[in-house]
Short mmCIF file of N, CA and C in Angstrom, two decimals:
data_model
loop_
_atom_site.label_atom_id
_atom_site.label_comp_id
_atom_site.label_asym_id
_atom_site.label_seq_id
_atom_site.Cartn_x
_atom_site.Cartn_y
_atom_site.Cartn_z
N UNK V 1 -11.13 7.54 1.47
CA UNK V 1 -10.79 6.66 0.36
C UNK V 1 -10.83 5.22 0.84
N UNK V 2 -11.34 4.85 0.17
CA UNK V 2 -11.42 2.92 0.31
C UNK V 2 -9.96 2.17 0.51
N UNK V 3 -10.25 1.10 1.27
CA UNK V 3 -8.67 0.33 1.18
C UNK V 3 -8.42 -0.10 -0.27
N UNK V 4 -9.71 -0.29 -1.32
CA UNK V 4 -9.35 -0.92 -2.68
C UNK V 4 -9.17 0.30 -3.45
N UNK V 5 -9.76 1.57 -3.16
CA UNK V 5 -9.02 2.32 -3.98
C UNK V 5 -7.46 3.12 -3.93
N UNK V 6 -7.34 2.81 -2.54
CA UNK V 6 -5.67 3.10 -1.95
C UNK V 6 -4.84 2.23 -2.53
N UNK V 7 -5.15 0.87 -2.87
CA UNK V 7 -4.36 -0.35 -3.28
C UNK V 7 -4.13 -0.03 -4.73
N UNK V 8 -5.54 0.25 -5.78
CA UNK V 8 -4.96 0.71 -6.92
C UNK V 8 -4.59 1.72 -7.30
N UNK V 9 -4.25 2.56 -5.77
CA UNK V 9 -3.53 3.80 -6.75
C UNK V 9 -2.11 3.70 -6.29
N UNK V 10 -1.53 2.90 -5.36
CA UNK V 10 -0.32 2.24 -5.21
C UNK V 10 -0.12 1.65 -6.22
N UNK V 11 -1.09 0.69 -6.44
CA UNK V 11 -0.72 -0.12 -7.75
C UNK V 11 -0.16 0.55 -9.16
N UNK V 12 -1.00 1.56 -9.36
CA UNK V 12 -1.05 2.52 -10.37
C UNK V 12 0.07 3.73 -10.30
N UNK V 13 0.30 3.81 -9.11
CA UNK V 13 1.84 4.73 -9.02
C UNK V 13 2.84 3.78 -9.32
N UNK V 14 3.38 2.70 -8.82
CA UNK V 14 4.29 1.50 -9.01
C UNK V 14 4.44 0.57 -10.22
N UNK V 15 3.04 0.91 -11.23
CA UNK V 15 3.52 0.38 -12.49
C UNK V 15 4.01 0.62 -13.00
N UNK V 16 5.09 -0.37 -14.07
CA UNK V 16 6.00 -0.02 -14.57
C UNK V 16 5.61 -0.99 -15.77
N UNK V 17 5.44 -0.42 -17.21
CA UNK V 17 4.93 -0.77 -18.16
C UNK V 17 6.19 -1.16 -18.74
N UNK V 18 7.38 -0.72 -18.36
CA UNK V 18 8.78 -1.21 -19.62
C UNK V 18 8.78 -2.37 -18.80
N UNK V 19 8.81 -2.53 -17.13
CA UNK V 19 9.52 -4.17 -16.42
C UNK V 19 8.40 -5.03 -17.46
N UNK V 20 6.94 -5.03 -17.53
CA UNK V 20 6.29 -5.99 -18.12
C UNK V 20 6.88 -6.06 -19.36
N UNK V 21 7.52 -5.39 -20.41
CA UNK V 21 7.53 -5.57 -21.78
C UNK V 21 9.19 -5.87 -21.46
N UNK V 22 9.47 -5.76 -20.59
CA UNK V 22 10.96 -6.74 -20.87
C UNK V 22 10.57 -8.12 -20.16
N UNK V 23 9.86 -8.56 -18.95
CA UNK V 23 9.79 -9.57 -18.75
C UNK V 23 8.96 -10.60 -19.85
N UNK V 24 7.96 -10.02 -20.93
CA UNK V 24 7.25 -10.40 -21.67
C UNK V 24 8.74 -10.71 -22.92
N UNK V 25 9.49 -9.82 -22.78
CA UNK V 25 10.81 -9.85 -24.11
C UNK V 25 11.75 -10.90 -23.63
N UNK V 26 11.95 -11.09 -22.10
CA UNK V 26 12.72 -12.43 -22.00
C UNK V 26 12.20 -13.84 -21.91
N UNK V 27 11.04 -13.72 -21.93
CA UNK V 27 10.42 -14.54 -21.76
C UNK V 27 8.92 -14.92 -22.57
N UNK V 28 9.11 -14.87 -23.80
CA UNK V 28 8.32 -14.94 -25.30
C UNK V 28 7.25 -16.05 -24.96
N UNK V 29 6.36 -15.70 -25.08
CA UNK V 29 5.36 -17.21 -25.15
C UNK V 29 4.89 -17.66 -24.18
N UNK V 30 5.64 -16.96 -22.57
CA UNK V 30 5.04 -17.54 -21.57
C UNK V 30 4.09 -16.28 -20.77
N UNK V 31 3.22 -17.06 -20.18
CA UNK V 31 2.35 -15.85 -19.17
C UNK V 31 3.44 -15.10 -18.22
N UNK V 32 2.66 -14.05 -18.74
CA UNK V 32 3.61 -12.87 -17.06
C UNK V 32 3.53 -13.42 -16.00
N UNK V 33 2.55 -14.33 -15.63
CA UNK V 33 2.77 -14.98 -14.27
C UNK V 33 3.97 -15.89 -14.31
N UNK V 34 3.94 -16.86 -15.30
CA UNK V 34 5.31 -17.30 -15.51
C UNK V 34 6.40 -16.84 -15.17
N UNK V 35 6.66 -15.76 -15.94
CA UNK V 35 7.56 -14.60 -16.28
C UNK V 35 8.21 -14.15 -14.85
N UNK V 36 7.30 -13.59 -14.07
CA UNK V 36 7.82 -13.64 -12.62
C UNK V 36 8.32 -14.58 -11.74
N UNK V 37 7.41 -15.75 -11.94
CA UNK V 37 8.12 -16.95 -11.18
C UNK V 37 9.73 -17.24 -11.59
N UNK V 38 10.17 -16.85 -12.70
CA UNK V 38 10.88 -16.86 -13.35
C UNK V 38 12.02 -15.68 -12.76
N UNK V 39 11.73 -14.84 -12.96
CA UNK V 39 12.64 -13.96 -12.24
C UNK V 39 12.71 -13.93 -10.86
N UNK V 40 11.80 -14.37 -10.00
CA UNK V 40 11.97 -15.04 -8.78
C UNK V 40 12.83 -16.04 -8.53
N UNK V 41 13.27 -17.24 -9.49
CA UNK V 41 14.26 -17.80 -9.19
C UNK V 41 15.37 -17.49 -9.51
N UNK V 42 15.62 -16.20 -10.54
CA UNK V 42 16.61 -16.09 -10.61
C UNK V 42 16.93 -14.85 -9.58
N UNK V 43 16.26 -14.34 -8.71
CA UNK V 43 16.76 -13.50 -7.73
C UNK V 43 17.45 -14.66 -6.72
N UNK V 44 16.80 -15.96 -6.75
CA UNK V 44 17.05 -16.67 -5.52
C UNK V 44 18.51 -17.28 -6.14
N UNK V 45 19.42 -17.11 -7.16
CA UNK V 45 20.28 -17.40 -7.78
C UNK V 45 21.41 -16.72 -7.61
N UNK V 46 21.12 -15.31 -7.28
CA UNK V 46 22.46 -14.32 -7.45
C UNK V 46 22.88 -14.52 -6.40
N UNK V 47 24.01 -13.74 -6.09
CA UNK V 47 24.68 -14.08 -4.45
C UNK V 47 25.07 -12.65 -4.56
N UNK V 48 25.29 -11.80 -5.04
CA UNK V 48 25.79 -10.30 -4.68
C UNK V 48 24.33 -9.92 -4.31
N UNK V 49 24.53 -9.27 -3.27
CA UNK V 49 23.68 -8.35 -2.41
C UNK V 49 23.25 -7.02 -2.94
N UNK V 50 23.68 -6.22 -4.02
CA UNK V 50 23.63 -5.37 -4.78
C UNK V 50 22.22 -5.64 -6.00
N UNK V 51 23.06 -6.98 -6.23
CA UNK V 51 22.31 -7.50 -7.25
C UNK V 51 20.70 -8.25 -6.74
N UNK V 52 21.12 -9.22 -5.93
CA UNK V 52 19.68 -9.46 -5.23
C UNK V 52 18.80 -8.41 -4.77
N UNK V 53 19.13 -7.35 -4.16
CA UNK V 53 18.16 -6.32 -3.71
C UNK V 53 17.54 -5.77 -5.44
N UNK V 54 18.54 -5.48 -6.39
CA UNK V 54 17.86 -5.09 -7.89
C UNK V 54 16.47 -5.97 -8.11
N UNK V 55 17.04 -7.39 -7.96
CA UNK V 55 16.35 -8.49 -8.69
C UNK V 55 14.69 -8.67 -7.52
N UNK V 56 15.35 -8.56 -6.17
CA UNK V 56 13.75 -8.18 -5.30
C UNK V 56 12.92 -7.47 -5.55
N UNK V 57 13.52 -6.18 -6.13
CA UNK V 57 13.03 -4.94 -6.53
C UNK V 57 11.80 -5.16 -7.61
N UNK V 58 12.65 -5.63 -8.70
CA UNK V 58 11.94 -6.02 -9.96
C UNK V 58 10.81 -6.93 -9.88
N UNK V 59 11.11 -7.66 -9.06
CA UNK V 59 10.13 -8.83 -9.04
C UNK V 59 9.20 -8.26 -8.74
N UNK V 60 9.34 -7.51 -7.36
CA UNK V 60 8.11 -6.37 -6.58
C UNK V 60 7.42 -6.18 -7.55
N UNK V 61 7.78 -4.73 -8.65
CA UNK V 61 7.25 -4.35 -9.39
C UNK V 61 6.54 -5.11 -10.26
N UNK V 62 7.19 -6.11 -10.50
CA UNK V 62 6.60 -7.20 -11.76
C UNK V 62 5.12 -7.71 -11.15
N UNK V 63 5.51 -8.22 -9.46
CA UNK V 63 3.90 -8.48 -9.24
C UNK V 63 2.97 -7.65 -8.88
N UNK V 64 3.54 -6.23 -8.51
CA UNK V 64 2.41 -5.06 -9.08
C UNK V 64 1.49 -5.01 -10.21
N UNK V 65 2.72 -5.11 -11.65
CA UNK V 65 2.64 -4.78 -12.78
C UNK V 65 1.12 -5.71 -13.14
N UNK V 66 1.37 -7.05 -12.46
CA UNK V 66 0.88 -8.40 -12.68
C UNK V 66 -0.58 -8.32 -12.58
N UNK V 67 -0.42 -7.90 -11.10
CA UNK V 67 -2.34 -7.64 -9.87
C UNK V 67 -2.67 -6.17 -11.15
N UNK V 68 -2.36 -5.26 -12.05
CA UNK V 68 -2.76 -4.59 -12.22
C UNK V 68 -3.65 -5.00 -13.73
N UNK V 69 -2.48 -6.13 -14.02
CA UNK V 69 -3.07 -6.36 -15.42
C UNK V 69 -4.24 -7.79 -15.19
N UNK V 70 -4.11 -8.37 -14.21
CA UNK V 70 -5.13 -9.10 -13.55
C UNK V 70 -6.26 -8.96 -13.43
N UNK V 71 -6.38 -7.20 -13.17
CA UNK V 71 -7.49 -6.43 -12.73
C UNK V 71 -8.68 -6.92 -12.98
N UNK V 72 -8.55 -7.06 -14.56
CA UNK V 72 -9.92 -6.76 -15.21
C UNK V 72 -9.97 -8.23 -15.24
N UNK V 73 -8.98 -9.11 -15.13
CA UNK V 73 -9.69 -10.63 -15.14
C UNK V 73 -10.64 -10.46 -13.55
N UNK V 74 -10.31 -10.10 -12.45
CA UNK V 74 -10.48 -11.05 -11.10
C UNK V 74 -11.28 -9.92 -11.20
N UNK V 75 -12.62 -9.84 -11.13
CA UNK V 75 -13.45 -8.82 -10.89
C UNK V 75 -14.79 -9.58 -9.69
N UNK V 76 -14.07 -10.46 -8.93
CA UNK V 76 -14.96 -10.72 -7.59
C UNK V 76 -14.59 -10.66 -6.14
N UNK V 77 -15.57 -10.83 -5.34
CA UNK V 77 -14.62 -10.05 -4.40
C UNK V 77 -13.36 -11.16 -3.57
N UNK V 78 -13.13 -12.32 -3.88
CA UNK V 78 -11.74 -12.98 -3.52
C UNK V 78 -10.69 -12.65 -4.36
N UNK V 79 -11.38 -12.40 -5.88
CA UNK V 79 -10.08 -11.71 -6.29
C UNK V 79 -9.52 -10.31 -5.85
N UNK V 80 -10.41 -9.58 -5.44
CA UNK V 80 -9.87 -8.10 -4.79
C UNK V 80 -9.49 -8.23 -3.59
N UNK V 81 -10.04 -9.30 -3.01
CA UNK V 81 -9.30 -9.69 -1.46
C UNK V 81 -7.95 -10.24 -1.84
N UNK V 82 -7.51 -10.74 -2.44
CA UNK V 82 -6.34 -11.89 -3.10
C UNK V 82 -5.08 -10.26 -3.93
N UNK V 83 -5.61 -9.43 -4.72
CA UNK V 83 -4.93 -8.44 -5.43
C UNK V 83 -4.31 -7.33 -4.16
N UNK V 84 -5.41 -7.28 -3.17
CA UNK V 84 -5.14 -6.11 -2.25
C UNK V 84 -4.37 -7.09 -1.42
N UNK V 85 -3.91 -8.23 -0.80
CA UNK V 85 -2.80 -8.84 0.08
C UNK V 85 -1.34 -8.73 -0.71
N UNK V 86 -1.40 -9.10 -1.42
CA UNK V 86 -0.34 -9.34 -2.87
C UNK V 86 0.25 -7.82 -3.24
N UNK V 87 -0.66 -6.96 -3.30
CA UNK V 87 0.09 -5.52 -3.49
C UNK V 87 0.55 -5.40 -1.92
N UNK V 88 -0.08 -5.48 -0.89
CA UNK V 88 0.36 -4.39 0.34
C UNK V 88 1.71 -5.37 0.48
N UNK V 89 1.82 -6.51 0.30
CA UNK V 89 3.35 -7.34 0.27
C UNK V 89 4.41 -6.40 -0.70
N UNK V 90 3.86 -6.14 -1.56
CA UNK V 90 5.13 -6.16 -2.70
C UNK V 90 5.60 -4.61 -2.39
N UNK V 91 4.77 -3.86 -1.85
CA UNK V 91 4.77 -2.11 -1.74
C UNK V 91 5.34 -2.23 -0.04
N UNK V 92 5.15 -3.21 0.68
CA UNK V 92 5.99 -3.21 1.80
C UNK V 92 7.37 -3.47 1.38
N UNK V 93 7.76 -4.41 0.77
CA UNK V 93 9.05 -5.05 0.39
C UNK V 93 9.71 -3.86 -0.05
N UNK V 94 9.26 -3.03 -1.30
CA UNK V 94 9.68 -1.93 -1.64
C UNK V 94 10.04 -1.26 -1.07
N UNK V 95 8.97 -0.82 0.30
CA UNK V 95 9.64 0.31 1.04
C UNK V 95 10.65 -0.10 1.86
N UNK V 96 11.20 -1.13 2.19
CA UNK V 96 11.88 -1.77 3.34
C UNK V 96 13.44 -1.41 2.15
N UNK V 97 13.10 -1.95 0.89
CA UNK V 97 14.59 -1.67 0.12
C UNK V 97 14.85 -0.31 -0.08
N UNK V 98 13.87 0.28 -0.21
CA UNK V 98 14.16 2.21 0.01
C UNK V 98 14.86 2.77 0.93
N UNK V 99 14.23 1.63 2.44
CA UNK V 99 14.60 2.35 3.89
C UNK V 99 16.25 1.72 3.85
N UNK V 100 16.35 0.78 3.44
CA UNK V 100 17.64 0.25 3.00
C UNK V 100 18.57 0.91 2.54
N UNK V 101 18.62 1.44 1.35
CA UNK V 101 18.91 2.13 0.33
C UNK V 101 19.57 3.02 0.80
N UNK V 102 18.54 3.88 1.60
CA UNK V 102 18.64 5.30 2.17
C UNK V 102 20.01 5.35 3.56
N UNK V 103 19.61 3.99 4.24
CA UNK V 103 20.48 3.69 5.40
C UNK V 103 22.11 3.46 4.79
N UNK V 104 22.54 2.90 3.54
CA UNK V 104 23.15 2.83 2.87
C UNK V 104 23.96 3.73 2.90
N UNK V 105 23.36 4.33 2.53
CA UNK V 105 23.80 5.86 1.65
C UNK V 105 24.40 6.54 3.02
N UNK V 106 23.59 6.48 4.26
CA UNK V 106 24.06 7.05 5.14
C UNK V 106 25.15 6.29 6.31
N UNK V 107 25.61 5.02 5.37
CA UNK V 107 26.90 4.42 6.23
C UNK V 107 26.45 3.13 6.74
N UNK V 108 24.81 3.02 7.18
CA UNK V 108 24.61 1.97 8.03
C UNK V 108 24.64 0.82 6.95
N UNK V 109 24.40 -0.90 7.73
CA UNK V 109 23.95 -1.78 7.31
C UNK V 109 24.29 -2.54 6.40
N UNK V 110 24.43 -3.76 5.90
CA UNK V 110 24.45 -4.17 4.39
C UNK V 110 23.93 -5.19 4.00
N UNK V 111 23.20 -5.79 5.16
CA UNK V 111 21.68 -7.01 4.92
C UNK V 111 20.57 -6.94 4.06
N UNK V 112 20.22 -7.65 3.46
CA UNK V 112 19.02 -7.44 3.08
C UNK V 112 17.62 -6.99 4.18
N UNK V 113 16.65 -6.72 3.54
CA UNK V 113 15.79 -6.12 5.14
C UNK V 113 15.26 -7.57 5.67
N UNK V 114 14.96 -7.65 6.88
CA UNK V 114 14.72 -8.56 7.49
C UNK V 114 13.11 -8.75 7.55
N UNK V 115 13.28 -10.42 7.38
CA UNK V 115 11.23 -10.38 7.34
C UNK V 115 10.65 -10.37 8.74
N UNK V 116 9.81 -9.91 8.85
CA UNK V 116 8.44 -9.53 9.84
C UNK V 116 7.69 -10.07 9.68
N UNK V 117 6.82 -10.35 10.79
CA UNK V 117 5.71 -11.44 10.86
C UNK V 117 4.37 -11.10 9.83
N UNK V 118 4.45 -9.91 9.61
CA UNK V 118 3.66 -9.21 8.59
C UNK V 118 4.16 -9.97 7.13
N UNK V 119 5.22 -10.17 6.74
CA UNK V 119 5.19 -10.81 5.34
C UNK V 119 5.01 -11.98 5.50
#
């Protein structure tokens, strides 16, 4: 399997069609790209740790949601170079709040995950 067809089927497992139609519902009139920048600052807003990991979460998904509905605009190859960096970020982030999550659950930790030279 191709690295671009591995990317959209990450992409395509990780969409979430309700986050776009609520970020499209709080945010009426503006582009989904907007829309995220938007909930990006308001992750950078909260101070509960509960809540910021939600709001990372979402965003993730949102710029999944984003590169997927992009698709059919960026159909050259900087845009598939540009969609496939942008997903393997947001599907790393994800898994790091999973591995989180999970450590949680089992007593450890209560940081957010720590960045790597990779993000």
């Amino acid at each position: 399997m191709s690295r671009t067809a591995k990317t959209k089927e990450r992409v395509s497992l990780t969409l979430d069609s309700g986050l776009v139609a609520r970020l499209r519902g709080e945010y009426p009139g503006v582009p989904l790209s907007r829309a995220v920048s938007h909930a990006v600052r308001a992750h950078l807003e909260r101070s509960d740790v509960e809540r910021r990991m939600r709001s990372l979460e979402i965003v993730c998904r949102a710029t999944l949601a984003l590169l997927a509905d992009m698709a059919a605009k960026w159909d050259d190859r900087e845009g598939e170079r540009l969609r496939y960096r942008y997903a393997q970020k947001a599907v790393f982030v994800l898994r790091k709040l999973e591995e989180r999550r999970a450590r949680q659950g089992a007593g450890e930790g209560s940081a957010l995950p720590e960045q790597t030279e990779s993000e």
